Tab-separated table of C-alpha atoms in Angstrom:
chain	number	residue	atom	x	y	z
A	4	MET	CA	169.969	-45.687	188.217
A	5	ASP	CA	170.795	-48.583	185.859
A	6	LEU	CA	167.620	-50.509	185.011
A	7	ASN	CA	166.941	-53.751	183.152
A	8	ASN	CA	164.367	-54.131	180.384
A	9	PHE	CA	161.244	-54.638	182.554
A	10	GLN	CA	162.177	-51.960	185.108
A	11	SER	CA	162.850	-49.484	182.287
A	12	LEU	CA	159.282	-49.707	180.954
A	13	ALA	CA	158.047	-47.539	183.838
A	14	PHE	CA	160.114	-44.650	182.407
A	15	PHE	CA	159.348	-45.372	178.763
A	16	TRP	CA	155.789	-44.056	178.488
A	17	PRO	CA	156.383	-41.391	175.771
A	18	GLU	CA	157.838	-44.035	173.447
A	19	ILE	CA	155.122	-46.583	174.355
A	20	LEU	CA	152.310	-44.123	173.650
A	21	LEU	CA	153.823	-43.026	170.362
A	22	THR	CA	154.323	-46.659	169.288
A	23	GLY	CA	150.722	-47.418	170.316
A	24	ALA	CA	149.490	-44.535	168.151
A	25	VAL	CA	151.499	-45.863	165.180
A	26	LEU	CA	149.989	-49.357	165.558
A	27	LEU	CA	146.490	-47.941	166.022
A	28	ILE	CA	146.796	-45.896	162.827
A	29	VAL	CA	147.932	-48.985	160.903
A	30	VAL	CA	144.946	-51.021	162.153
A	31	ILE	CA	142.382	-48.261	161.551
A	32	ASP	CA	143.825	-47.645	158.094
A	33	LEU	CA	143.272	-51.319	157.258
A	34	VAL	CA	139.688	-51.617	158.476
A	35	ALA	CA	138.116	-48.156	158.178
A	36	ALA	CA	136.786	-46.641	154.970
A	37	GLU	CA	136.989	-43.090	156.316
A	38	LYS	CA	140.606	-41.919	156.591
A	39	ARG	CA	140.166	-38.304	157.634
A	40	PHE	CA	140.273	-38.937	161.374
A	41	LEU	CA	143.680	-40.669	161.161
A	42	ALA	CA	145.284	-37.242	161.622
A	43	SER	CA	143.315	-36.798	164.869
A	44	VAL	CA	144.605	-40.172	166.133
A	45	ALA	CA	148.175	-39.087	165.329
A	46	LEU	CA	147.589	-35.775	167.073
A	47	LEU	CA	146.207	-37.522	170.176
A	48	GLY	CA	149.218	-39.868	170.203
A	49	CYS	CA	151.577	-36.868	170.188
A	50	ALA	CA	149.564	-35.144	172.938
A	51	GLY	CA	149.680	-38.282	175.149
A	52	ALA	CA	153.420	-38.710	174.582
A	53	LEU	CA	153.991	-35.017	175.370
A	54	ILE	CA	152.132	-35.305	178.692
A	55	ALA	CA	154.125	-38.459	179.552
A	56	ALA	CA	157.422	-36.729	178.684
A	57	ILE	CA	156.592	-33.717	180.860
A	58	ASP	CA	155.619	-36.078	183.708
A	59	LEU	CA	159.100	-37.674	183.533
A	60	TYR	CA	160.720	-34.388	184.634
A	61	GLY	CA	160.043	-35.536	188.202
A	62	ALA	CA	161.582	-39.002	187.674
A	63	PRO	CA	165.126	-39.963	188.735
A	64	GLN	CA	167.811	-39.812	186.043
A	65	GLY	CA	169.671	-42.892	184.868
A	66	TRP	CA	170.304	-45.579	182.290
A	67	LEU	CA	167.455	-47.635	180.823
A	68	PHE	CA	167.491	-51.016	179.030
A	69	HIS	CA	170.936	-52.058	180.256
A	70	ARG	CA	172.594	-48.686	179.467
A	71	MET	CA	171.331	-48.487	175.870
A	72	ILE	CA	169.466	-45.199	176.400
A	73	VAL	CA	169.580	-42.547	179.094
A	74	LEU	CA	166.848	-40.656	180.903
A	75	ASP	CA	167.837	-37.082	181.787
A	76	ARG	CA	166.544	-33.562	181.326
A	77	PHE	CA	168.595	-33.061	178.179
A	78	SER	CA	166.826	-35.950	176.397
A	79	LEU	CA	163.415	-34.793	177.675
A	80	PHE	CA	163.991	-31.313	176.195
A	81	PHE	CA	164.493	-32.788	172.726
A	82	LYS	CA	161.530	-35.155	173.115
A	83	VAL	CA	159.327	-32.149	173.853
A	84	VAL	CA	160.765	-30.269	170.841
A	85	SER	CA	160.171	-33.277	168.535
A	86	LEU	CA	156.583	-33.721	169.747
A	87	VAL	CA	155.731	-30.033	169.373
A	88	ALA	CA	157.165	-30.092	165.832
A	89	ALA	CA	155.259	-33.300	164.989
A	90	SER	CA	151.966	-31.910	166.354
A	91	ALA	CA	152.343	-28.679	164.356
A	92	THR	CA	153.227	-30.690	161.241
A	93	ILE	CA	150.128	-32.892	161.624
A	94	TRP	CA	147.970	-29.783	162.015
A	95	MET	CA	149.609	-28.257	158.953
A	96	SER	CA	149.088	-31.519	157.026
A	97	MET	CA	145.355	-31.512	157.818
A	98	GLY	CA	144.960	-28.347	155.741
A	99	SER	CA	147.411	-29.242	152.977
A	100	ASP	CA	146.197	-30.112	149.465
A	101	GLU	CA	149.435	-32.063	148.867
A	102	ILE	CA	148.811	-34.387	151.834
A	103	ARG	CA	145.139	-34.968	150.945
A	104	ARG	CA	146.337	-36.741	147.780
A	105	VAL	CA	148.650	-39.224	149.541
A	106	PRO	CA	147.761	-42.394	151.519
A	107	GLN	CA	146.832	-40.955	154.924
A	108	GLY	CA	147.589	-43.996	157.078
A	109	GLU	CA	151.086	-44.489	155.672
A	110	TYR	CA	151.905	-40.785	155.898
A	111	TYR	CA	151.021	-40.408	159.585
A	112	THR	CA	152.580	-43.782	160.455
A	113	LEU	CA	155.891	-42.709	158.932
A	114	LEU	CA	155.740	-39.245	160.517
A	115	LEU	CA	155.249	-40.664	164.027
A	116	THR	CA	157.932	-43.311	163.391
A	117	CYS	CA	160.316	-40.526	162.441
A	118	THR	CA	159.453	-38.733	165.705
A	119	LEU	CA	160.063	-41.946	167.652
A	120	GLY	CA	163.514	-42.239	166.070
A	121	MET	CA	164.276	-38.687	167.188
A	122	PHE	CA	163.445	-39.700	170.789
A	123	PHE	CA	166.182	-42.346	170.618
A	124	MET	CA	168.630	-39.984	168.916
A	125	ALA	CA	168.304	-37.601	171.867
A	126	SER	CA	168.609	-40.289	174.534
A	127	ALA	CA	171.170	-42.670	172.978
A	128	SER	CA	173.978	-43.586	175.381
A	129	ASN	CA	175.530	-46.200	173.160
A	130	LEU	CA	176.934	-45.907	169.617
A	131	LEU	CA	174.742	-48.804	168.434
A	132	THR	CA	171.563	-47.080	169.674
A	133	ALA	CA	172.740	-43.805	168.132
A	134	TYR	CA	173.299	-45.462	164.746
A	135	LEU	CA	170.000	-47.387	164.738
A	136	SER	CA	167.978	-44.350	165.803
A	137	LEU	CA	169.579	-42.187	163.134
A	138	GLU	CA	168.803	-44.845	160.514
A	139	LEU	CA	165.182	-45.089	161.717
A	140	VAL	CA	164.749	-41.343	161.210
A	141	SER	CA	166.594	-41.398	157.889
A	142	LEU	CA	164.655	-44.307	156.333
A	143	ALA	CA	161.287	-42.791	157.254
A	144	SER	CA	162.492	-39.431	155.907
A	145	TYR	CA	163.542	-40.885	152.543
A	146	VAL	CA	160.058	-42.343	152.016
A	147	LEU	CA	158.232	-39.199	153.142
A	148	THR	CA	160.368	-37.030	150.860
A	149	GLY	CA	159.266	-39.005	147.814
A	150	PHE	CA	155.681	-39.377	148.989
A	151	LEU	CA	154.015	-37.158	146.366
A	152	PRO	CA	152.589	-39.447	143.638
A	153	HIS	CA	153.487	-38.718	140.006
A	154	ASN	CA	155.756	-35.858	141.074
A	155	ARG	CA	159.155	-36.044	139.400
A	156	ARG	CA	160.721	-33.422	141.690
A	157	SER	CA	159.652	-35.344	144.804
A	158	SER	CA	161.006	-38.655	143.460
A	159	GLU	CA	164.298	-37.034	142.448
A	160	ALA	CA	164.655	-35.443	145.904
A	161	ALA	CA	164.046	-38.792	147.609
A	162	LEU	CA	166.641	-40.526	145.420
A	163	LYS	CA	169.281	-37.844	146.117
A	164	TYR	CA	168.468	-37.954	149.838
A	165	LEU	CA	168.820	-41.752	149.851
A	166	ILE	CA	172.171	-41.707	148.024
A	167	TYR	CA	173.705	-38.949	150.191
A	168	GLY	CA	172.271	-40.544	153.334
A	169	GLY	CA	173.590	-44.001	152.444
A	170	VAL	CA	177.114	-42.698	151.913
A	171	ALA	CA	177.036	-40.634	155.142
A	172	SER	CA	175.698	-43.621	157.076
A	173	GLY	CA	178.443	-45.918	155.761
A	174	VAL	CA	181.163	-43.409	156.616
A	175	MET	CA	179.726	-42.851	160.093
A	176	ILE	CA	179.502	-46.532	161.034
A	177	TYR	CA	183.062	-47.011	159.788
A	178	GLY	CA	184.163	-44.248	162.178
A	179	MET	CA	182.195	-45.889	164.985
A	180	SER	CA	184.016	-49.160	164.348
A	181	TRP	CA	187.321	-47.309	164.812
A	182	ILE	CA	186.091	-45.895	168.131
A	183	PHE	CA	185.149	-49.432	169.210
A	184	GLY	CA	188.623	-50.608	168.254
A	185	ILE	CA	190.277	-47.798	170.244
A	186	ALA	CA	188.071	-47.833	173.355
A	187	GLY	CA	186.888	-51.466	173.363
A	188	SER	CA	183.247	-50.492	173.961
A	189	LEU	CA	180.235	-48.884	172.309
A	190	ASP	CA	178.955	-47.502	175.616
A	191	TYR	CA	179.410	-43.709	175.852
A	192	ALA	CA	180.526	-43.740	179.495
A	193	ALA	CA	182.997	-46.583	178.869
A	194	ILE	CA	184.426	-44.773	175.824
A	195	GLN	CA	184.895	-41.611	177.882
A	196	GLN	CA	186.715	-43.519	180.627
A	197	ALA	CA	188.911	-45.388	178.119
A	198	LEU	CA	189.930	-42.203	176.291
A	199	ALA	CA	190.653	-40.410	179.563
A	200	SER	CA	192.776	-43.205	181.015
A	201	LYS	CA	194.826	-44.365	177.994
A	202	ALA	CA	198.238	-42.699	177.856
A	203	ASP	CA	199.288	-44.422	174.619
A	204	LEU	CA	196.259	-43.299	172.639
A	205	ASN	CA	196.688	-43.337	168.853
A	206	ARG	CA	195.601	-39.749	168.188
A	207	THR	CA	195.706	-40.074	164.394
A	208	ALA	CA	193.283	-42.999	164.461
A	209	LEU	CA	191.033	-41.155	166.900
A	210	TYR	CA	191.049	-38.044	164.718
A	211	ILE	CA	190.049	-40.074	161.635
A	212	ALA	CA	187.235	-41.755	163.596
A	213	PHE	CA	186.081	-38.362	164.845
A	214	VAL	CA	185.932	-36.947	161.282
A	215	PHE	CA	183.984	-39.979	159.997
A	216	ILE	CA	181.412	-39.767	162.807
A	217	LEU	CA	181.148	-36.018	162.357
A	218	ALA	CA	180.295	-36.618	158.681
A	219	GLY	CA	177.310	-38.802	159.685
A	220	PHE	CA	175.986	-36.396	162.295
A	221	GLY	CA	176.797	-33.343	160.142
A	222	TYR	CA	174.720	-34.760	157.307
A	223	LYS	CA	171.656	-34.661	159.582
A	224	ILE	CA	172.346	-31.089	160.744
A	225	VAL	CA	173.203	-29.970	157.163
A	226	PHE	CA	176.471	-28.246	157.915
A	227	VAL	CA	179.020	-27.761	155.139
A	228	PRO	CA	180.293	-29.869	153.348
A	229	PHE	CA	177.489	-32.363	154.145
A	230	HIS	CA	174.680	-30.017	153.079
A	231	MET	CA	174.260	-30.730	149.368
A	232	TRP	CA	171.082	-32.802	149.689
A	233	SER	CA	169.195	-30.119	151.584
A	234	PRO	CA	167.946	-27.630	148.886
A	235	ASP	CA	166.688	-30.363	146.534
A	236	VAL	CA	165.025	-32.327	149.350
A	237	TYR	CA	163.376	-29.255	150.866
A	238	GLN	CA	162.027	-28.232	147.459
A	239	GLY	CA	160.816	-31.702	146.454
A	240	ALA	CA	159.297	-32.968	149.711
A	241	PRO	CA	155.664	-32.208	150.721
A	242	THR	CA	155.749	-28.770	152.393
A	243	PRO	CA	154.454	-29.878	155.855
A	244	PHE	CA	157.142	-32.568	155.981
A	245	THR	CA	159.771	-30.044	154.833
A	246	ALA	CA	158.804	-27.916	157.833
A	247	PHE	CA	159.208	-30.942	160.114
A	248	LEU	CA	162.546	-31.833	158.535
A	249	SER	CA	163.866	-28.289	158.901
A	250	VAL	CA	163.260	-28.064	162.652
A	251	ALA	CA	162.855	-31.510	164.250
A	252	SER	CA	165.489	-33.307	162.191
A	253	ASN	CA	168.036	-30.530	162.770
A	254	ALA	CA	167.244	-30.471	166.503
A	255	ALA	CA	167.687	-34.258	166.784
A	256	GLY	CA	170.974	-33.990	164.880
A	257	ILE	CA	172.192	-31.306	167.293
A	258	ALA	CA	171.113	-33.517	170.234
A	259	ILE	CA	173.083	-36.564	169.056
A	260	LEU	CA	176.087	-34.339	168.280
A	261	ILE	CA	176.076	-32.724	171.745
A	262	ARG	CA	175.577	-36.090	173.451
A	263	PHE	CA	178.607	-37.548	171.627
A	264	PHE	CA	181.025	-34.612	171.761
A	265	PHE	CA	180.344	-33.465	175.326
A	266	PRO	CA	179.827	-36.438	177.693
A	267	VAL	CA	181.984	-38.734	175.459
A	268	LEU	CA	184.856	-36.697	174.010
A	269	SER	CA	184.915	-34.156	176.878
A	270	ARG	CA	184.837	-34.215	180.650
A	271	PRO	CA	183.139	-31.844	183.093
A	272	ILE	CA	185.626	-29.800	185.153
A	273	ALA	CA	185.299	-28.133	188.536
A	274	SER	CA	183.918	-24.821	187.281
A	275	GLY	CA	181.006	-26.594	185.626
A	276	GLU	CA	182.575	-26.180	182.186
A	277	TRP	CA	184.042	-28.805	179.845
A	278	ALA	CA	187.506	-29.833	178.669
A	279	PHE	CA	188.205	-32.137	175.745
A	280	ILE	CA	190.110	-35.257	176.700
A	281	SER	CA	190.949	-36.894	173.439
A	282	GLY	CA	193.934	-34.840	172.328
A	283	VAL	CA	191.934	-34.067	169.188
A	284	GLU	CA	191.014	-30.412	169.214
A	285	TRP	CA	187.518	-30.863	167.829
A	286	PRO	CA	186.264	-27.418	168.995
A	287	HIS	CA	188.562	-25.785	166.422
A	288	VAL	CA	187.156	-28.017	163.681
A	289	LEU	CA	183.625	-26.971	164.671
A	290	LEU	CA	184.697	-23.301	164.758
A	291	PHE	CA	185.857	-23.518	161.139
A	292	ALA	CA	182.774	-25.551	160.089
A	293	SER	CA	180.508	-22.976	161.730
A	294	MET	CA	182.025	-20.035	159.828
A	295	VAL	CA	181.969	-21.825	156.459
A	296	THR	CA	178.420	-23.167	156.983
A	297	MET	CA	176.763	-19.876	157.852
A	298	THR	CA	178.628	-17.995	155.098
A	299	LEU	CA	177.908	-20.483	152.309
A	300	GLY	CA	174.267	-20.888	153.396
A	301	ASN	CA	173.614	-17.150	153.354
A	302	LEU	CA	175.469	-16.466	150.092
A	303	CYS	CA	173.608	-19.255	148.265
A	304	ALA	CA	170.254	-18.013	149.623
A	305	LEU	CA	170.760	-14.592	148.032
A	306	ASN	CA	169.834	-15.587	144.476
A	307	GLN	CA	167.069	-18.127	145.077
A	308	SER	CA	163.724	-17.586	143.355
A	309	ASN	CA	161.916	-20.489	145.080
A	310	LEU	CA	160.931	-19.769	148.678
A	311	LYS	CA	161.338	-23.375	149.921
A	312	ARG	CA	164.796	-23.525	148.372
A	313	MET	CA	165.705	-20.181	149.934
A	314	LEU	CA	164.560	-21.427	153.347
A	315	ALA	CA	166.704	-24.553	152.820
A	316	TYR	CA	169.846	-22.439	152.351
A	317	SER	CA	168.741	-20.255	155.251
A	318	GLY	CA	168.461	-23.453	157.349
A	319	ILE	CA	172.075	-24.288	156.472
A	320	ALA	CA	173.104	-20.837	157.706
A	321	HIS	CA	171.184	-21.347	160.963
A	322	ALA	CA	172.957	-24.688	161.477
A	323	GLY	CA	176.169	-22.648	161.310
A	324	TYR	CA	174.879	-20.264	164.004
A	325	MET	CA	174.061	-23.216	166.280
A	326	LEU	CA	177.527	-24.711	165.774
A	327	MET	CA	178.952	-21.514	167.297
A	328	GLY	CA	177.608	-22.642	170.660
A	329	LEU	CA	179.249	-26.066	170.342
A	330	ALA	CA	182.641	-24.719	169.292
A	331	ILE	CA	183.185	-22.710	172.491
A	332	LEU	CA	182.873	-25.868	174.649
A	333	ASN	CA	181.060	-24.481	177.671
A	334	ASN	CA	177.642	-24.617	179.291
A	335	GLU	CA	176.767	-21.068	178.289
A	336	GLY	CA	177.139	-22.022	174.623
A	337	LEU	CA	174.993	-25.142	175.116
A	338	ARG	CA	172.274	-23.138	176.877
A	339	ALA	CA	172.265	-20.666	173.982
A	340	ILE	CA	171.864	-23.559	171.501
A	341	LEU	CA	168.877	-25.019	173.375
A	342	PHE	CA	167.206	-21.599	173.523
A	343	TYR	CA	167.894	-21.041	169.816
A	344	ILE	CA	166.460	-24.449	168.883
A	345	ALA	CA	163.197	-23.583	170.680
A	346	VAL	CA	162.773	-20.203	168.967
A	347	TYR	CA	163.927	-21.575	165.592
A	348	LEU	CA	161.207	-24.220	165.896
A	349	ILE	CA	158.547	-21.527	166.262
A	350	MET	CA	159.697	-19.087	163.598
A	351	ASN	CA	160.675	-21.641	160.937
A	352	LEU	CA	157.458	-23.660	161.344
A	353	GLY	CA	155.569	-20.384	160.945
A	354	ALA	CA	157.441	-19.501	157.747
A	355	PHE	CA	156.786	-22.921	156.211
A	356	LEU	CA	153.121	-22.746	157.240
A	357	VAL	CA	152.708	-19.580	155.177
A	358	VAL	CA	154.460	-21.317	152.247
A	359	ALA	CA	152.015	-24.252	152.552
A	360	MET	CA	149.001	-21.922	152.745
A	361	MET	CA	150.099	-19.959	149.681
A	362	ALA	CA	150.910	-23.158	147.757
A	363	ASN	CA	147.337	-24.319	148.436
A	364	ALA	CA	145.926	-21.023	147.188
A	365	THR	CA	148.197	-20.308	144.188
A	366	GLY	CA	149.864	-23.659	143.401
A	367	SER	CA	153.269	-21.960	143.407
A	368	GLU	CA	156.212	-21.615	145.794
A	369	GLU	CA	158.064	-19.061	143.648
A	370	ILE	CA	158.840	-15.734	145.317
A	371	GLY	CA	157.325	-13.945	142.301
A	372	SER	CA	153.906	-15.449	143.144
A	373	TYR	CA	153.969	-13.511	146.459
A	374	ARG	CA	153.768	-10.205	144.538
A	375	GLY	CA	151.363	-7.836	146.330
A	376	LEU	CA	150.254	-10.666	148.624
A	377	ALA	CA	149.118	-8.285	151.355
A	378	TRP	CA	146.668	-6.604	148.950
A	379	ARG	CA	145.205	-9.821	147.565
A	380	GLY	CA	143.270	-10.834	150.690
A	381	ALA	CA	146.232	-12.335	152.590
A	382	VAL	CA	147.366	-9.452	154.760
A	383	VAL	CA	147.483	-11.650	157.911
A	384	PRO	CA	149.749	-14.359	156.390
A	385	ALA	CA	151.918	-11.616	154.857
A	386	ALA	CA	152.256	-9.819	158.209
A	387	CYS	CA	153.006	-13.092	160.021
A	388	LEU	CA	155.602	-14.100	157.425
A	389	THR	CA	157.239	-10.685	157.907
A	390	VAL	CA	157.465	-11.366	161.656
A	391	PHE	CA	159.023	-14.805	161.064
A	392	LEU	CA	161.516	-13.542	158.475
A	393	PHE	CA	162.678	-10.579	160.565
A	394	SER	CA	162.983	-12.919	163.542
A	395	LEU	CA	165.080	-15.348	161.464
A	396	THR	CA	167.294	-12.389	160.554
A	397	GLY	CA	167.769	-11.586	164.231
A	398	LEU	CA	166.098	-8.180	164.375
A	399	PRO	CA	164.579	-6.890	167.648
A	400	PRO	CA	162.026	-7.151	169.186
A	401	PHE	CA	161.567	-10.745	167.934
A	402	ALA	CA	162.594	-14.072	169.510
A	403	GLY	CA	165.330	-14.675	166.923
A	404	PHE	CA	167.144	-11.561	168.156
A	405	ILE	CA	167.311	-12.943	171.709
A	406	GLY	CA	168.487	-16.340	170.402
A	407	LYS	CA	171.312	-14.779	168.390
A	408	PHE	CA	172.160	-12.401	171.243
A	409	PHE	CA	172.720	-15.355	173.609
A	410	LEU	CA	174.854	-17.151	171.012
A	411	PHE	CA	176.997	-14.131	170.123
A	412	ALA	CA	177.389	-13.106	173.790
A	413	ALA	CA	178.589	-16.604	174.734
A	414	VAL	CA	181.096	-16.613	171.860
A	415	LEU	CA	182.390	-13.082	172.550
A	416	ARG	CA	182.902	-13.930	176.239
A	417	GLU	CA	185.366	-16.650	175.199
A	418	GLY	CA	187.589	-14.048	173.491
A	419	GLY	CA	190.623	-14.936	171.349
A	420	ALA	CA	189.888	-16.574	167.990
A	421	PHE	CA	186.216	-16.834	168.915
A	422	VAL	CA	185.830	-13.052	168.481
A	423	ILE	CA	186.402	-13.631	164.760
A	424	LEU	CA	183.643	-16.267	164.827
A	425	ALA	CA	181.222	-13.765	166.396
A	426	VAL	CA	182.155	-11.084	163.817
A	427	VAL	CA	181.548	-13.565	160.976
A	428	GLY	CA	178.186	-14.452	162.560
A	429	ILE	CA	177.124	-10.802	162.792
A	430	LEU	CA	178.192	-10.087	159.191
A	431	ASN	CA	176.202	-13.119	158.042
A	432	SER	CA	173.116	-11.842	159.844
A	433	VAL	CA	173.471	-8.590	157.884
A	434	VAL	CA	173.700	-10.562	154.620
A	435	SER	CA	170.586	-12.568	155.524
A	436	LEU	CA	168.628	-9.342	156.022
A	437	TYR	CA	168.891	-8.734	152.251
A	438	TYR	CA	167.133	-11.900	151.114
A	439	TYR	CA	164.568	-11.954	153.935
A	440	ALA	CA	163.669	-8.275	153.381
A	441	LYS	CA	163.345	-8.924	149.631
A	442	ILE	CA	160.332	-11.157	150.306
A	443	VAL	CA	158.738	-8.537	152.569
A	444	LYS	CA	159.234	-5.956	149.794
A	445	VAL	CA	157.581	-8.277	147.243
A	446	MET	CA	154.563	-8.857	149.527
A	447	PHE	CA	153.929	-5.257	150.597
A	448	LEU	CA	155.569	-2.835	148.153
A	449	GLU	CA	154.971	-4.460	144.773
A	450	GLU	CA	151.664	-3.967	143.018
A	451	PRO	CA	149.816	-7.193	142.154
A	452	ASP	CA	149.152	-7.869	138.467
A	453	PRO	CA	145.521	-8.024	137.360
A	454	SER	CA	146.143	-11.690	136.523
A	455	ASP	CA	147.237	-12.489	140.117
A	456	PRO	CA	144.402	-14.350	141.887
A	457	ALA	CA	142.858	-13.192	145.166
A	458	ILE	CA	143.883	-15.387	148.102
A	459	ALA	CA	141.313	-17.203	150.246
A	460	VAL	CA	142.980	-17.860	153.608
A	461	ALA	CA	142.024	-21.151	155.268
A	462	ALA	CA	140.917	-21.030	158.921
A	463	ASN	CA	142.932	-24.177	159.701
A	464	GLY	CA	146.176	-22.440	158.769
A	465	LEU	CA	145.324	-19.203	160.593
A	466	SER	CA	144.527	-21.080	163.820
A	467	LEU	CA	148.180	-22.177	164.012
A	468	LEU	CA	149.804	-19.257	162.228
A	469	ILE	CA	148.608	-16.496	164.559
A	470	PRO	CA	149.742	-18.248	167.799
A	471	LEU	CA	153.174	-18.885	166.249
A	472	ALA	CA	153.510	-15.219	165.252
A	473	VAL	CA	152.365	-14.042	168.694
A	474	LEU	CA	154.885	-16.383	170.373
A	475	THR	CA	157.657	-15.023	168.138
A	476	VAL	CA	156.919	-11.510	169.348
A	477	VAL	CA	156.240	-12.387	173.007
A	478	LEU	CA	159.469	-14.408	173.358
A	479	GLY	CA	161.341	-11.422	171.990
A	480	VAL	CA	160.358	-9.270	174.968
A	481	TYR	CA	159.586	-11.827	177.698
A	482	PHE	CA	162.077	-14.634	177.245
A	483	SER	CA	163.126	-15.492	180.811
A	484	PRO	CA	160.804	-18.562	181.248
A	485	LEU	CA	162.134	-20.139	178.044
A	486	ALA	CA	165.729	-19.225	178.974
A	487	GLN	CA	165.257	-20.880	182.392
A	488	TYR	CA	163.750	-23.977	180.768
A	489	ALA	CA	166.700	-24.226	178.349
A	490	GLY	CA	169.158	-23.771	181.233
A	491	GLY	CA	167.383	-26.398	183.361
A	492	SER	CA	167.436	-28.865	180.458
A	493	LEU	CA	171.226	-28.745	180.330
A	494	ASN	CA	171.532	-31.674	182.657
A	495	PHE	CA	173.341	-34.780	181.423
A	496	PHE	CA	173.379	-38.057	183.296
A	497	VAL	CA	177.133	-38.784	183.276
A	498	ARG	CA	178.969	-41.454	185.237
C-alpha cells in the first residue's frame, strides 16, 4: 500500500484527533475564564486517539503520504505507549501543585504536541520525517522543562537541554546528509536497497555517518556518552513532565533507533532473523555502548541524595539494558525490548507519581525527606514505591523481573561475546539493588523525627498509583498477554 495525501487521511485518525485536541485547547484557553477543564479536554483527546490507534490494528499496512511515514504494527505499538504515558501524565498533572501554577493551556498544548511528535518518530520511513519529528519532540520538551516560573533550577535545566539538544541535532543532520550522499535518497527502503546493491561502498564514510546519526538518536535515549543532560533536566523539570520524559521520550527514541538500524542498515534473512548489510558492524558498537551505559548509570546513582536525580541515573542504566536487545540483532531481542518498554512505562510512571505526591505534601524531593514515610500516614505510597523500586531492580515476582529475564535470556542464547554482556547486565542489577533498597530502608526502617510532618495522601494520586502497583505485580506472574502483544507488534512494513 503506497497512498497519496488524501488517501492517507483515512489511516491518520490518531494524529488528526490529537491535533484537533491541541487546537481545541488553544481556542478554549483564549476564550474561557475557567482553565481547570483543559486537562479533561487533553485527556479526552488522548482517549480518542488511543481508540483510533487500536482500531488501525485491522487496517492494511503500507506507506502513507507518498512514503513519508509508514503504517504497521510496530508504529502502532509505540503510539499506544505514547498515549498511555501522556494520559497518565495528564492525570498526574491534575493533582500536581507545580502544574497548578503554570499556564494550563500552554502546558497541555505542548504536552500533546510532544506526543504527536512521538507518533511520527515511531512511524517515520524517511530521514527527513525522522529529523522533523525528533525536532518537534525536542522543541516542545525544551519549553516544558523550563516551564516553572521563577525557578532557577528549571530555567538552568532547560538551557542545558537546549544546548545539548542543539549540538546533537546538528551532528545528526550532518550524518544524515552523508547517508543521502552515499545512497542518493532519504527514503529508508531506497537507502536499504542502495547499501545492499553497491559493491564499491565507501565504508569509512558510512561508518562516520552511522556514528553521527547514532549521536542524535542516542541523545534521546540517554545512552553514554550522550547522557549528560539527563540528571539536570530530570531534576529541574516539573515532576509530571519528568515522568513523561523518562518513559515516552525514551520509548520514542528506541523506536526511531530500531526503525533506522533494522529495516535500513539490516536485511531480514530466511530464518526470520536479521543480518547487517552495510559492512559496518554496528551491533558491536551497541554492545559496548550498552555495557558502558548501564554501568555508568548505576554507579552514578549510588551516591545521589535527590530522588529525581537518582531516577535519572537509573533511567540511563535502563537504557543500557534495552540496548542489549538491539545489539544481538535478532527478533527475540526486539521482542524483549518491546516487552521491557511496556513494563518500564508502568513501574517508572508509578515511581515518579510517588515523587510528585510527596513533593506536594513535603515540598522536597530529597531522599532524607522520605524518612519514616510509612509511619507518617503514607503507608500506601511507601508500599507502592517499594513495589516499583524492586521491580526496577528486577526482583521476582514483579514485572521488571520478567522484562530483564527476557532480555538476558535472548542475550545468553546468542553466546560468544554476548555472554559477557549478560554477565555485566546481571552484575549491574545487583548494584542497582543497593540504591533502590536504600530508599525502602529509609521509608520503613528509619524512625521519623518529631519535626517531620504527617502526610495527607491525595485521592487523585492514589486512584492512579494503586492500579499501576497492581499491574506491576500482576504482570510479574501473568505476563503472557503482554508478551504476545509485544511479539505481535514486531511487524515492520518493509519493501
